[in-house]
Amino acid sequence: MFILVTGASGQLGRSIKSLVKKQKNSDSFVFVTRNQLDLSSFINIQNFFEKHTFDLIINCAAYTAVDKAESFKKEADMINHIAVRQIAEIARSNNTKLIHISTDYVYDGLKNNPYSESDATSPLNIYGKTKLDGENAILSIMRSNAIIIRTSWVYSEYRNNFVATILKLAQKNSNLNIISDQVSTPTYAGDLGQVILNIIKSNKFNELKMVSEIYHYSNEGGCSWYDFAKEVVNISGDKCSISPINTEDYPTVAERPRYTIMSKEKISKEFDLKIAFWKDSLKYCMKNLSTVSPFNKD
């Protein structure tokens, strides 16, 4: 297959690229950043796909600045929704398959047990709304040949993320106050990248006219941001202490859901996946930080 990966400078895009380099793969991958494919420009998207055709598009690109999206609604909607609609239309016209990455923020967080793919969506913020609109655009346009993967709390060895932020702050402070009443599951981008590579090799994915589906993927287990931060500091060996606070003690522009642990039963069964526990993947990721800087923005 000839495969396009968008968002190549982001955490997931870089993780997929690293995995492809390490593994023997008969497929040909093209990784593009915003410089090559600007999803904020309708004309740029149109021109790009007039010059290039692919068997599969893996869309890792997104507007992910959750708080900023509240003020820049048009920009977030363009990248997370309008551009996704355009890509879906192009994919359908060219008989191209599509894997699109979405978010747990499509939920309002009012449940107290894991969300399944069939649970009602009700995003609390503009970021979640635009991502849900992108999902719905894909499903309305591509009744077949599309997979949407909702994920949560993504981190990696690359770029700015929660793990990198905590490591930085822990080196400079003796105590950190971290929110303890928002609960979900961290997702190591390397694990998600490998799942995507496994999916595209599966018999189900390679069926002719595969029915379009939504799946959940994160690591297993669940924790609060406070638990996550404590584990990061514990693994790093830093002496910084972590104190729990409530959401109300750390106000943000965008409202966050309080609980978004997702069930992975569907994706694990249909693609025969073994999903790692979040603490194990965090340890693996942090071992790699000696060779890959978490603060590298390239």
PDB file of C-alpha atoms in Angstrom:
ATOM      1  CA  MET A   1       0.000   0.000   0.000  1.00  0.00           C
ATOM      2  CA  PHE A   2       0.929   3.615  -0.552  1.00  0.00           C
ATOM      3  CA  ILE A   3       0.170   5.314   2.784  1.00  0.00           C
ATOM      4  CA  LEU A   4      -0.053   8.995   3.758  1.00  0.00           C
ATOM      5  CA  VAL A   5       0.456   9.996   7.402  1.00  0.00           C
ATOM      6  CA  THR A   6      -0.570  13.554   8.252  1.00  0.00           C
ATOM      7  CA  GLY A   7       0.625  15.401  11.347  1.00  0.00           C
ATOM      8  CA  ALA A   8       4.124  13.994  10.932  1.00  0.00           C
ATOM      9  CA  SER A   9       5.650  16.435  13.422  1.00  0.00           C
ATOM     10  CA  GLY A  10       3.178  15.507  16.165  1.00  0.00           C
ATOM     11  CA  GLN A  11       3.507  12.825  18.809  1.00  0.00           C
ATOM     12  CA  LEU A  12       1.619  10.075  17.001  1.00  0.00           C
ATOM     13  CA  GLY A  13       3.018  10.904  13.572  1.00  0.00           C
ATOM     14  CA  ARG A  14       6.575  10.786  14.869  1.00  0.00           C
ATOM     15  CA  SER A  15       5.877   7.558  16.753  1.00  0.00           C
ATOM     16  CA  ILE A  16       4.521   5.859  13.630  1.00  0.00           C
ATOM     17  CA  LYS A  17       7.509   7.068  11.626  1.00  0.00           C
ATOM     18  CA  SER A  18       9.904   5.661  14.223  1.00  0.00           C
ATOM     19  CA  LEU A  19       8.108   2.296  14.215  1.00  0.00           C
ATOM     20  CA  VAL A  20       8.113   2.098  10.418  1.00  0.00           C
ATOM     21  CA  LYS A  21      11.873   2.724  10.367  1.00  0.00           C
ATOM     22  CA  LYS A  22      12.497  -0.058  12.882  1.00  0.00           C
ATOM     23  CA  GLN A  23      10.238  -2.662  11.314  1.00  0.00           C
ATOM     24  CA  LYS A  24      10.349  -4.440   7.983  1.00  0.00           C
ATOM     25  CA  ASN A  25       7.391  -3.148   6.046  1.00  0.00           C
ATOM     26  CA  SER A  26       6.385  -3.739   2.449  1.00  0.00           C
ATOM     27  CA  ASP A  27       4.168  -0.640   2.434  1.00  0.00           C
ATOM     28  CA  SER A  28       5.395   2.771   1.321  1.00  0.00           C
ATOM     29  CA  PHE A  29       4.792   5.626   3.763  1.00  0.00           C
ATOM     30  CA  VAL A  30       4.737   9.361   3.097  1.00  0.00           C
ATOM     31  CA  PHE A  31       4.859  11.559   6.223  1.00  0.00           C
ATOM     32  CA  VAL A  32       3.723  15.162   5.807  1.00  0.00           C
ATOM     33  CA  THR A  33       3.805  18.113   8.169  1.00  0.00           C
ATOM     34  CA  ARG A  34       1.740  21.278   7.934  1.00  0.00           C
ATOM     35  CA  ASN A  35       4.353  22.680   5.543  1.00  0.00           C
ATOM     36  CA  GLN A  36       3.424  20.049   2.956  1.00  0.00           C
ATOM     37  CA  LEU A  37      -0.279  19.679   3.762  1.00  0.00           C
ATOM     38  CA  ASP A  38      -1.919  22.601   5.540  1.00  0.00           C
ATOM     39  CA  LEU A  39      -5.301  21.453   6.862  1.00  0.00           C
ATOM     40  CA  SER A  40      -6.288  25.047   7.565  1.00  0.00           C
ATOM     41  CA  SER A  41      -6.397  25.709   3.817  1.00  0.00           C
ATOM     42  CA  PHE A  42      -9.121  24.238   1.589  1.00  0.00           C
ATOM     43  CA  ILE A  43      -7.107  25.095  -1.527  1.00  0.00           C
ATOM     44  CA  ASN A  44      -3.901  23.562  -0.152  1.00  0.00           C
ATOM     45  CA  ILE A  45      -5.710  20.289   0.601  1.00  0.00           C
ATOM     46  CA  GLN A  46      -7.307  20.256  -2.844  1.00  0.00           C
ATOM     47  CA  ASN A  47      -4.009  20.944  -4.625  1.00  0.00           C
ATOM     48  CA  PHE A  48      -2.134  18.330  -2.590  1.00  0.00           C
ATOM     49  CA  PHE A  49      -4.526  15.514  -3.417  1.00  0.00           C
ATOM     50  CA  GLU A  50      -4.745  16.515  -7.077  1.00  0.00           C
ATOM     51  CA  LYS A  51      -1.009  15.787  -7.262  1.00  0.00           C
ATOM     52  CA  HIS A  52      -0.908  12.708  -5.001  1.00  0.00           C
ATOM     53  CA  THR A  53      -3.103   9.645  -4.560  1.00  0.00           C
ATOM     54  CA  PHE A  54      -2.858   7.042  -1.798  1.00  0.00           C
ATOM     55  CA  ASP A  55      -4.292   3.676  -0.822  1.00  0.00           C
ATOM     56  CA  LEU A  56      -4.637   4.774   2.805  1.00  0.00           C
ATOM     57  CA  ILE A  57      -4.646   8.060   4.709  1.00  0.00           C
ATOM     58  CA  ILE A  58      -3.788   8.018   8.428  1.00  0.00           C
ATOM     59  CA  ASN A  59      -4.926  11.387   9.725  1.00  0.00           C
ATOM     60  CA  CYS A  60      -2.976  12.222  12.885  1.00  0.00           C
ATOM     61  CA  ALA A  61      -3.205  15.985  12.375  1.00  0.00           C
ATOM     62  CA  ALA A  62      -5.514  18.004  14.619  1.00  0.00           C
ATOM     63  CA  TYR A  63      -6.033  21.305  16.369  1.00  0.00           C
ATOM     64  CA  THR A  64      -5.359  20.127  19.930  1.00  0.00           C
ATOM     65  CA  ALA A  65      -4.995  23.378  21.906  1.00  0.00           C
ATOM     66  CA  VAL A  66      -8.086  22.764  24.048  1.00  0.00           C
ATOM     67  CA  ASP A  67      -8.218  26.138  25.809  1.00  0.00           C
ATOM     68  CA  LYS A  68      -7.142  28.158  22.789  1.00  0.00           C
ATOM     69  CA  ALA A  69      -9.903  26.568  20.717  1.00  0.00           C
ATOM     70  CA  GLU A  70     -12.502  28.422  22.817  1.00  0.00           C
ATOM     71  CA  SER A  71     -11.263  31.709  21.313  1.00  0.00           C
ATOM     72  CA  PHE A  72     -10.218  30.386  17.901  1.00  0.00           C
ATOM     73  CA  LYS A  73     -13.334  28.407  17.010  1.00  0.00           C
ATOM     74  CA  LYS A  74     -13.028  28.858  13.240  1.00  0.00           C
ATOM     75  CA  GLU A  75      -9.440  27.616  13.183  1.00  0.00           C
ATOM     76  CA  ALA A  76     -10.265  24.575  15.324  1.00  0.00           C
ATOM     77  CA  ASP A  77     -13.355  23.791  13.257  1.00  0.00           C
ATOM     78  CA  MET A  78     -11.427  24.101  10.003  1.00  0.00           C
ATOM     79  CA  ILE A  79      -8.746  21.587  10.992  1.00  0.00           C
ATOM     80  CA  ASN A  80     -10.814  19.190  13.109  1.00  0.00           C
ATOM     81  CA  HIS A  81     -14.009  19.218  11.053  1.00  0.00           C
ATOM     82  CA  ILE A  82     -14.048  20.984   7.666  1.00  0.00           C
ATOM     83  CA  ALA A  83     -10.666  19.631   6.547  1.00  0.00           C
ATOM     84  CA  VAL A  84     -11.630  16.160   7.773  1.00  0.00           C
ATOM     85  CA  ARG A  85     -14.830  16.360   5.720  1.00  0.00           C
ATOM     86  CA  GLN A  86     -12.787  17.354   2.670  1.00  0.00           C
ATOM     87  CA  ILE A  87     -10.332  14.494   3.190  1.00  0.00           C
ATOM     88  CA  ALA A  88     -13.217  12.027   3.576  1.00  0.00           C
ATOM     89  CA  GLU A  89     -14.755  13.230   0.322  1.00  0.00           C
ATOM     90  CA  ILE A  90     -11.410  12.863  -1.441  1.00  0.00           C
ATOM     91  CA  ALA A  91     -10.888   9.407   0.077  1.00  0.00           C
ATOM     92  CA  ARG A  92     -14.315   8.242  -1.072  1.00  0.00           C
ATOM     93  CA  SER A  93     -13.771   9.607  -4.593  1.00  0.00           C
ATOM     94  CA  ASN A  94     -10.385   7.901  -4.896  1.00  0.00           C
ATOM     95  CA  ASN A  95     -11.450   4.661  -3.164  1.00  0.00           C
ATOM     96  CA  THR A  96      -8.862   5.400  -0.475  1.00  0.00           C
ATOM     97  CA  LYS A  97      -9.142   3.995   3.027  1.00  0.00           C
ATOM     98  CA  LEU A  98      -8.988   6.339   6.017  1.00  0.00           C
ATOM     99  CA  ILE A  99      -7.891   5.989   9.644  1.00  0.00           C
ATOM    100  CA  HIS A 100      -8.738   9.087  11.641  1.00  0.00           C
ATOM    101  CA  ILE A 101      -7.698   9.861  15.229  1.00  0.00           C
ATOM    102  CA  SER A 102     -10.292  11.377  17.548  1.00  0.00           C
ATOM    103  CA  THR A 103     -10.647  12.007  21.263  1.00  0.00           C
ATOM    104  CA  ASP A 104     -12.318  11.026  24.529  1.00  0.00           C
ATOM    105  CA  TYR A 105     -13.402  14.673  24.811  1.00  0.00           C
ATOM    106  CA  VAL A 106     -16.447  13.863  22.690  1.00  0.00           C
ATOM    107  CA  TYR A 107     -17.955  12.673  26.011  1.00  0.00           C
ATOM    108  CA  ASP A 108     -19.281  14.822  28.865  1.00  0.00           C
ATOM    109  CA  GLY A 109     -17.689  12.654  31.570  1.00  0.00           C
ATOM    110  CA  LEU A 110     -20.868  12.121  33.584  1.00  0.00           C
ATOM    111  CA  LYS A 111     -20.598   8.323  33.600  1.00  0.00           C
ATOM    112  CA  ASN A 112     -18.800   6.410  36.340  1.00  0.00           C
ATOM    113  CA  ASN A 113     -17.984   3.311  34.294  1.00  0.00           C
ATOM    114  CA  PRO A 114     -16.070   2.945  31.021  1.00  0.00           C
ATOM    115  CA  TYR A 115     -17.564   4.455  27.883  1.00  0.00           C
ATOM    116  CA  SER A 116     -18.340   2.149  24.985  1.00  0.00           C
ATOM    117  CA  GLU A 117     -18.438   3.252  21.356  1.00  0.00           C
ATOM    118  CA  SER A 118     -22.254   3.190  21.419  1.00  0.00           C
ATOM    119  CA  ASP A 119     -22.592   5.617  24.349  1.00  0.00           C
ATOM    120  CA  ALA A 120     -24.071   9.039  23.637  1.00  0.00           C
ATOM    121  CA  THR A 121     -21.627  11.846  22.920  1.00  0.00           C
ATOM    122  CA  SER A 122     -21.952  15.328  24.417  1.00  0.00           C
ATOM    123  CA  PRO A 123     -18.728  17.366  24.284  1.00  0.00           C
ATOM    124  CA  LEU A 124     -18.200  20.095  26.867  1.00  0.00           C
ATOM    125  CA  ASN A 125     -15.801  22.278  24.885  1.00  0.00           C
ATOM    126  CA  ILE A 126     -15.104  23.542  21.358  1.00  0.00           C
ATOM    127  CA  TYR A 127     -12.229  21.131  20.837  1.00  0.00           C
ATOM    128  CA  GLY A 128     -14.456  18.138  21.628  1.00  0.00           C
ATOM    129  CA  LYS A 129     -17.300  19.514  19.509  1.00  0.00           C
ATOM    130  CA  THR A 130     -15.102  20.049  16.451  1.00  0.00           C
ATOM    131  CA  LYS A 131     -13.607  16.576  16.803  1.00  0.00           C
ATOM    132  CA  LEU A 132     -17.094  15.057  17.047  1.00  0.00           C
ATOM    133  CA  ASP A 133     -18.185  17.035  13.979  1.00  0.00           C
ATOM    134  CA  GLY A 134     -15.184  15.562  12.154  1.00  0.00           C
ATOM    135  CA  GLU A 135     -16.209  12.043  13.172  1.00  0.00           C
ATOM    136  CA  ASN A 136     -19.771  12.599  11.994  1.00  0.00           C
ATOM    137  CA  ALA A 137     -18.568  14.017   8.674  1.00  0.00           C
ATOM    138  CA  ILE A 138     -16.509  10.894   8.016  1.00  0.00           C
ATOM    139  CA  LEU A 139     -19.367   8.537   8.878  1.00  0.00           C
ATOM    140  CA  SER A 140     -21.839  10.443   6.706  1.00  0.00           C
ATOM    141  CA  ILE A 141     -19.507  10.478   3.702  1.00  0.00           C
ATOM    142  CA  MET A 142     -17.709   7.145   4.042  1.00  0.00           C
ATOM    143  CA  ARG A 143     -20.146   4.361   4.891  1.00  0.00           C
ATOM    144  CA  SER A 144     -17.235   2.030   4.211  1.00  0.00           C
ATOM    145  CA  ASN A 145     -13.424   2.019   4.351  1.00  0.00           C
ATOM    146  CA  ALA A 146     -12.995   4.352   7.350  1.00  0.00           C
ATOM    147  CA  ILE A 147     -11.886   3.740  10.931  1.00  0.00           C
ATOM    148  CA  ILE A 148     -12.125   6.360  13.672  1.00  0.00           C
ATOM    149  CA  ILE A 149     -10.021   5.751  16.787  1.00  0.00           C
ATOM    150  CA  ARG A 150     -10.856   7.732  19.911  1.00  0.00           C
ATOM    151  CA  THR A 151      -7.931   8.022  22.285  1.00  0.00           C
ATOM    152  CA  SER A 152      -7.048   9.871  25.483  1.00  0.00           C
ATOM    153  CA  TRP A 153      -4.225  11.681  27.276  1.00  0.00           C
ATOM    154  CA  VAL A 154      -1.581  10.978  24.630  1.00  0.00           C
ATOM    155  CA  TYR A 155       2.084  11.291  25.578  1.00  0.00           C
ATOM    156  CA  SER A 156       5.377  10.187  24.030  1.00  0.00           C
ATOM    157  CA  GLU A 157       9.102  10.820  23.900  1.00  0.00           C
ATOM    158  CA  TYR A 158       8.376  13.681  21.513  1.00  0.00           C
ATOM    159  CA  ARG A 159       7.163  17.271  21.844  1.00  0.00           C
ATOM    160  CA  ASN A 160       5.380  18.928  24.715  1.00  0.00           C
ATOM    161  CA  ASN A 161       3.015  16.684  26.657  1.00  0.00           C
ATOM    162  CA  PHE A 162       2.004  16.020  30.246  1.00  0.00           C
ATOM    163  CA  VAL A 163       4.976  13.749  30.991  1.00  0.00           C
ATOM    164  CA  ALA A 164       7.485  16.275  29.651  1.00  0.00           C
ATOM    165  CA  THR A 165       5.774  19.106  31.524  1.00  0.00           C
ATOM    166  CA  ILE A 166       5.818  17.254  34.848  1.00  0.00           C
ATOM    167  CA  LEU A 167       9.483  16.329  34.409  1.00  0.00           C
ATOM    168  CA  LYS A 168      10.370  19.959  33.756  1.00  0.00           C
ATOM    169  CA  LEU A 169       8.361  21.275  36.691  1.00  0.00           C
ATOM    170  CA  ALA A 170       9.586  18.569  39.087  1.00  0.00           C
ATOM    171  CA  GLN A 171      13.182  19.613  38.444  1.00  0.00           C
ATOM    172  CA  LYS A 172      12.398  23.217  39.390  1.00  0.00           C
ATOM    173  CA  ASN A 173       9.897  22.810  42.223  1.00  0.00           C
ATOM    174  CA  SER A 174       9.713  20.940  45.541  1.00  0.00           C
ATOM    175  CA  ASN A 175       5.925  20.552  45.314  1.00  0.00           C
ATOM    176  CA  LEU A 176       3.329  20.487  42.529  1.00  0.00           C
ATOM    177  CA  ASN A 177      -0.447  20.767  42.816  1.00  0.00           C
ATOM    178  CA  ILE A 178      -2.157  18.486  40.288  1.00  0.00           C
ATOM    179  CA  ILE A 179      -5.852  17.925  39.566  1.00  0.00           C
ATOM    180  CA  SER A 180      -7.157  14.723  41.111  1.00  0.00           C
ATOM    181  CA  ASP A 181     -10.833  14.717  40.079  1.00  0.00           C
ATOM    182  CA  GLN A 182     -10.407  14.272  36.313  1.00  0.00           C
ATOM    183  CA  VAL A 183      -9.977  10.596  35.485  1.00  0.00           C
ATOM    184  CA  SER A 184      -9.102   8.858  32.214  1.00  0.00           C
ATOM    185  CA  THR A 185      -6.338   6.646  30.821  1.00  0.00           C
ATOM    186  CA  PRO A 186      -2.924   7.790  29.547  1.00  0.00           C
ATOM    187  CA  THR A 187      -2.065   6.573  26.057  1.00  0.00           C
ATOM    188  CA  TYR A 188       1.515   6.017  24.968  1.00  0.00           C
ATOM    189  CA  ALA A 189       1.732   7.177  21.359  1.00  0.00           C
ATOM    190  CA  GLY A 190       4.127   4.351  20.533  1.00  0.00           C
ATOM    191  CA  ASP A 191       1.491   1.792  21.550  1.00  0.00           C
ATOM    192  CA  LEU A 192      -1.219   3.549  19.544  1.00  0.00           C
ATOM    193  CA  GLY A 193       1.094   3.763  16.543  1.00  0.00           C
ATOM    194  CA  GLN A 194       1.787   0.028  16.703  1.00  0.00           C
ATOM    195  CA  VAL A 195      -1.938  -0.705  16.965  1.00  0.00           C
ATOM    196  CA  ILE A 196      -2.542   1.299  13.794  1.00  0.00           C
ATOM    197  CA  LEU A 197       0.210  -0.627  11.975  1.00  0.00           C
ATOM    198  CA  ASN A 198      -1.309  -3.908  13.186  1.00  0.00           C
ATOM    199  CA  ILE A 199      -4.786  -2.862  12.043  1.00  0.00           C
ATOM    200  CA  ILE A 200      -3.706  -2.058   8.494  1.00  0.00           C
ATOM    201  CA  LYS A 201      -2.227  -5.568   8.202  1.00  0.00           C
ATOM    202  CA  SER A 202      -5.397  -7.262   9.464  1.00  0.00           C
ATOM    203  CA  ASN A 203      -7.790  -9.245   7.308  1.00  0.00           C
ATOM    204  CA  LYS A 204     -10.715  -7.172   8.560  1.00  0.00           C
ATOM    205  CA  PHE A 205      -9.157  -3.889   7.493  1.00  0.00           C
ATOM    206  CA  ASN A 206      -8.280  -5.252   4.071  1.00  0.00           C
ATOM    207  CA  GLU A 207     -11.791  -6.442   3.300  1.00  0.00           C
ATOM    208  CA  LEU A 208     -13.327  -4.897   0.215  1.00  0.00           C
ATOM    209  CA  LYS A 209     -15.840  -2.270   1.343  1.00  0.00           C
ATOM    210  CA  MET A 210     -15.040  -2.664   5.038  1.00  0.00           C
ATOM    211  CA  VAL A 211     -17.885  -1.081   7.034  1.00  0.00           C
ATOM    212  CA  SER A 212     -16.787   2.177   8.676  1.00  0.00           C
ATOM    213  CA  GLU A 213     -16.455   1.899  12.455  1.00  0.00           C
ATOM    214  CA  ILE A 214     -15.536   3.835  15.602  1.00  0.00           C
ATOM    215  CA  TYR A 215     -13.114   2.235  18.068  1.00  0.00           C
ATOM    216  CA  HIS A 216     -11.663   3.211  21.426  1.00  0.00           C
ATOM    217  CA  TYR A 217      -7.981   2.827  22.183  1.00  0.00           C
ATOM    218  CA  SER A 218      -5.886   3.830  25.166  1.00  0.00           C
ATOM    219  CA  ASN A 219      -3.667   1.845  27.482  1.00  0.00           C
ATOM    220  CA  GLU A 220      -5.426  -0.254  30.122  1.00  0.00           C
ATOM    221  CA  GLY A 221      -6.385   0.967  33.584  1.00  0.00           C
ATOM    222  CA  GLY A 222      -7.295   4.448  34.689  1.00  0.00           C
ATOM    223  CA  CYS A 223      -5.960   7.286  36.796  1.00  0.00           C
ATOM    224  CA  SER A 224      -6.297  10.968  37.592  1.00  0.00           C
ATOM    225  CA  TRP A 225      -3.838  13.624  36.451  1.00  0.00           C
ATOM    226  CA  TYR A 226      -2.577  13.540  40.054  1.00  0.00           C
ATOM    227  CA  ASP A 227      -1.931   9.772  39.874  1.00  0.00           C
ATOM    228  CA  PHE A 228      -0.284  10.207  36.475  1.00  0.00           C
ATOM    229  CA  ALA A 229       2.030  12.934  37.770  1.00  0.00           C
ATOM    230  CA  LYS A 230       2.954  10.922  40.882  1.00  0.00           C
ATOM    231  CA  GLU A 231       3.945   7.964  38.706  1.00  0.00           C
ATOM    232  CA  VAL A 232       6.057  10.172  36.418  1.00  0.00           C
ATOM    233  CA  VAL A 233       7.926  11.624  39.407  1.00  0.00           C
ATOM    234  CA  ASN A 234       8.278   8.200  41.009  1.00  0.00           C
ATOM    235  CA  ILE A 235       9.834   6.685  37.876  1.00  0.00           C
ATOM    236  CA  SER A 236      12.117   9.690  37.351  1.00  0.00           C
ATOM    237  CA  GLY A 237      13.445   9.567  40.911  1.00  0.00           C
ATOM    238  CA  ASP A 238      12.839  13.282  41.468  1.00  0.00           C
ATOM    239  CA  LYS A 239      12.179  14.385  45.053  1.00  0.00           C
ATOM    240  CA  CYS A 240       9.292  16.680  44.144  1.00  0.00           C
ATOM    241  CA  SER A 241       6.089  15.970  46.110  1.00  0.00           C
ATOM    242  CA  ILE A 242       2.706  15.941  44.376  1.00  0.00           C
ATOM    243  CA  SER A 243      -0.423  17.289  46.078  1.00  0.00           C
ATOM    244  CA  PRO A 244      -3.999  16.682  44.888  1.00  0.00           C
ATOM    245  CA  ILE A 245      -6.316  19.589  44.059  1.00  0.00           C
ATOM    246  CA  ASN A 246      -9.818  19.844  42.603  1.00  0.00           C
ATOM    247  CA  THR A 247     -10.685  21.143  39.155  1.00  0.00           C
ATOM    248  CA  GLU A 248     -12.178  24.258  40.768  1.00  0.00           C
ATOM    249  CA  ASP A 249      -8.768  25.052  42.252  1.00  0.00           C
ATOM    250  CA  TYR A 250      -7.199  25.224  38.791  1.00  0.00           C
ATOM    251  CA  PRO A 251      -9.681  27.006  36.497  1.00  0.00           C
ATOM    252  CA  THR A 252      -9.193  26.695  32.741  1.00  0.00           C
ATOM    253  CA  VAL A 253     -10.833  28.434  29.793  1.00  0.00           C
ATOM    254  CA  ALA A 254     -12.322  25.200  28.456  1.00  0.00           C
ATOM    255  CA  GLU A 255     -14.336  22.835  30.619  1.00  0.00           C
ATOM    256  CA  ARG A 256     -12.932  19.298  30.856  1.00  0.00           C
ATOM    257  CA  PRO A 257     -14.916  16.081  31.377  1.00  0.00           C
ATOM    258  CA  ARG A 258     -14.361  14.500  34.809  1.00  0.00           C
ATOM    259  CA  TYR A 259     -14.386  10.843  33.691  1.00  0.00           C
ATOM    260  CA  THR A 260     -13.506   9.465  30.254  1.00  0.00           C
ATOM    261  CA  ILE A 261     -12.110   5.976  30.768  1.00  0.00           C
ATOM    262  CA  MET A 262     -13.040   4.069  27.624  1.00  0.00           C
ATOM    263  CA  SER A 263     -13.699   0.375  27.068  1.00  0.00           C
ATOM    264  CA  LYS A 264     -11.238  -1.233  24.654  1.00  0.00           C
ATOM    265  CA  GLU A 265     -13.193  -4.481  24.368  1.00  0.00           C
ATOM    266  CA  LYS A 266     -14.309  -3.852  20.795  1.00  0.00           C
ATOM    267  CA  ILE A 267     -10.913  -3.018  19.296  1.00  0.00           C
ATOM    268  CA  SER A 268      -9.076  -5.735  21.237  1.00  0.00           C
ATOM    269  CA  LYS A 269     -11.531  -8.428  20.142  1.00  0.00           C
ATOM    270  CA  GLU A 270     -11.861  -7.432  16.493  1.00  0.00           C
ATOM    271  CA  PHE A 271      -8.115  -6.980  15.933  1.00  0.00           C
ATOM    272  CA  ASP A 272      -6.815  -9.508  18.488  1.00  0.00           C
ATOM    273  CA  LEU A 273      -4.869  -6.921  20.497  1.00  0.00           C
ATOM    274  CA  LYS A 274      -3.091  -7.223  23.816  1.00  0.00           C
ATOM    275  CA  ILE A 275      -3.181  -3.793  25.444  1.00  0.00           C
ATOM    276  CA  ALA A 276      -0.485  -2.768  27.912  1.00  0.00           C
ATOM    277  CA  PHE A 277      -1.265  -1.311  31.349  1.00  0.00           C
ATOM    278  CA  TRP A 278      -0.635   2.433  31.464  1.00  0.00           C
ATOM    279  CA  LYS A 279       2.098   2.293  34.121  1.00  0.00           C
ATOM    280  CA  ASP A 280       4.081  -0.282  32.129  1.00  0.00           C
ATOM    281  CA  SER A 281       3.955   1.827  28.966  1.00  0.00           C
ATOM    282  CA  LEU A 282       4.920   4.941  30.919  1.00  0.00           C
ATOM    283  CA  LYS A 283       8.012   3.171  32.269  1.00  0.00           C
ATOM    284  CA  TYR A 284       8.963   2.076  28.750  1.00  0.00           C
ATOM    285  CA  CYS A 285       8.530   5.584  27.382  1.00  0.00           C
ATOM    286  CA  MET A 286      10.547   7.206  30.155  1.00  0.00           C
ATOM    287  CA  LYS A 287      13.415   4.760  29.615  1.00  0.00           C
ATOM    288  CA  ASN A 288      13.691   6.169  26.095  1.00  0.00           C
ATOM    289  CA  LEU A 289      13.981   9.758  27.276  1.00  0.00           C
ATOM    290  CA  SER A 290      17.743   9.406  27.634  1.00  0.00           C
ATOM    291  CA  THR A 291      18.058   9.025  23.852  1.00  0.00           C
ATOM    292  CA  VAL A 292      15.070  11.114  22.676  1.00  0.00           C
ATOM    293  CA  SER A 293      14.494  14.519  24.223  1.00  0.00           C
ATOM    294  CA  PRO A 294      10.867  15.000  25.322  1.00  0.00           C
ATOM    295  CA  PHE A 295      11.329  18.721  24.823  1.00  0.00           C
ATOM    296  CA  ASN A 296      12.331  18.481  21.177  1.00  0.00           C
ATOM    297  CA  LYS A 297       9.717  20.304  19.105  1.00  0.00           C
ATOM    298  CA  ASP A 298      10.993  19.254  15.672  1.00  0.00           C
TER     299      ASP A 298
END
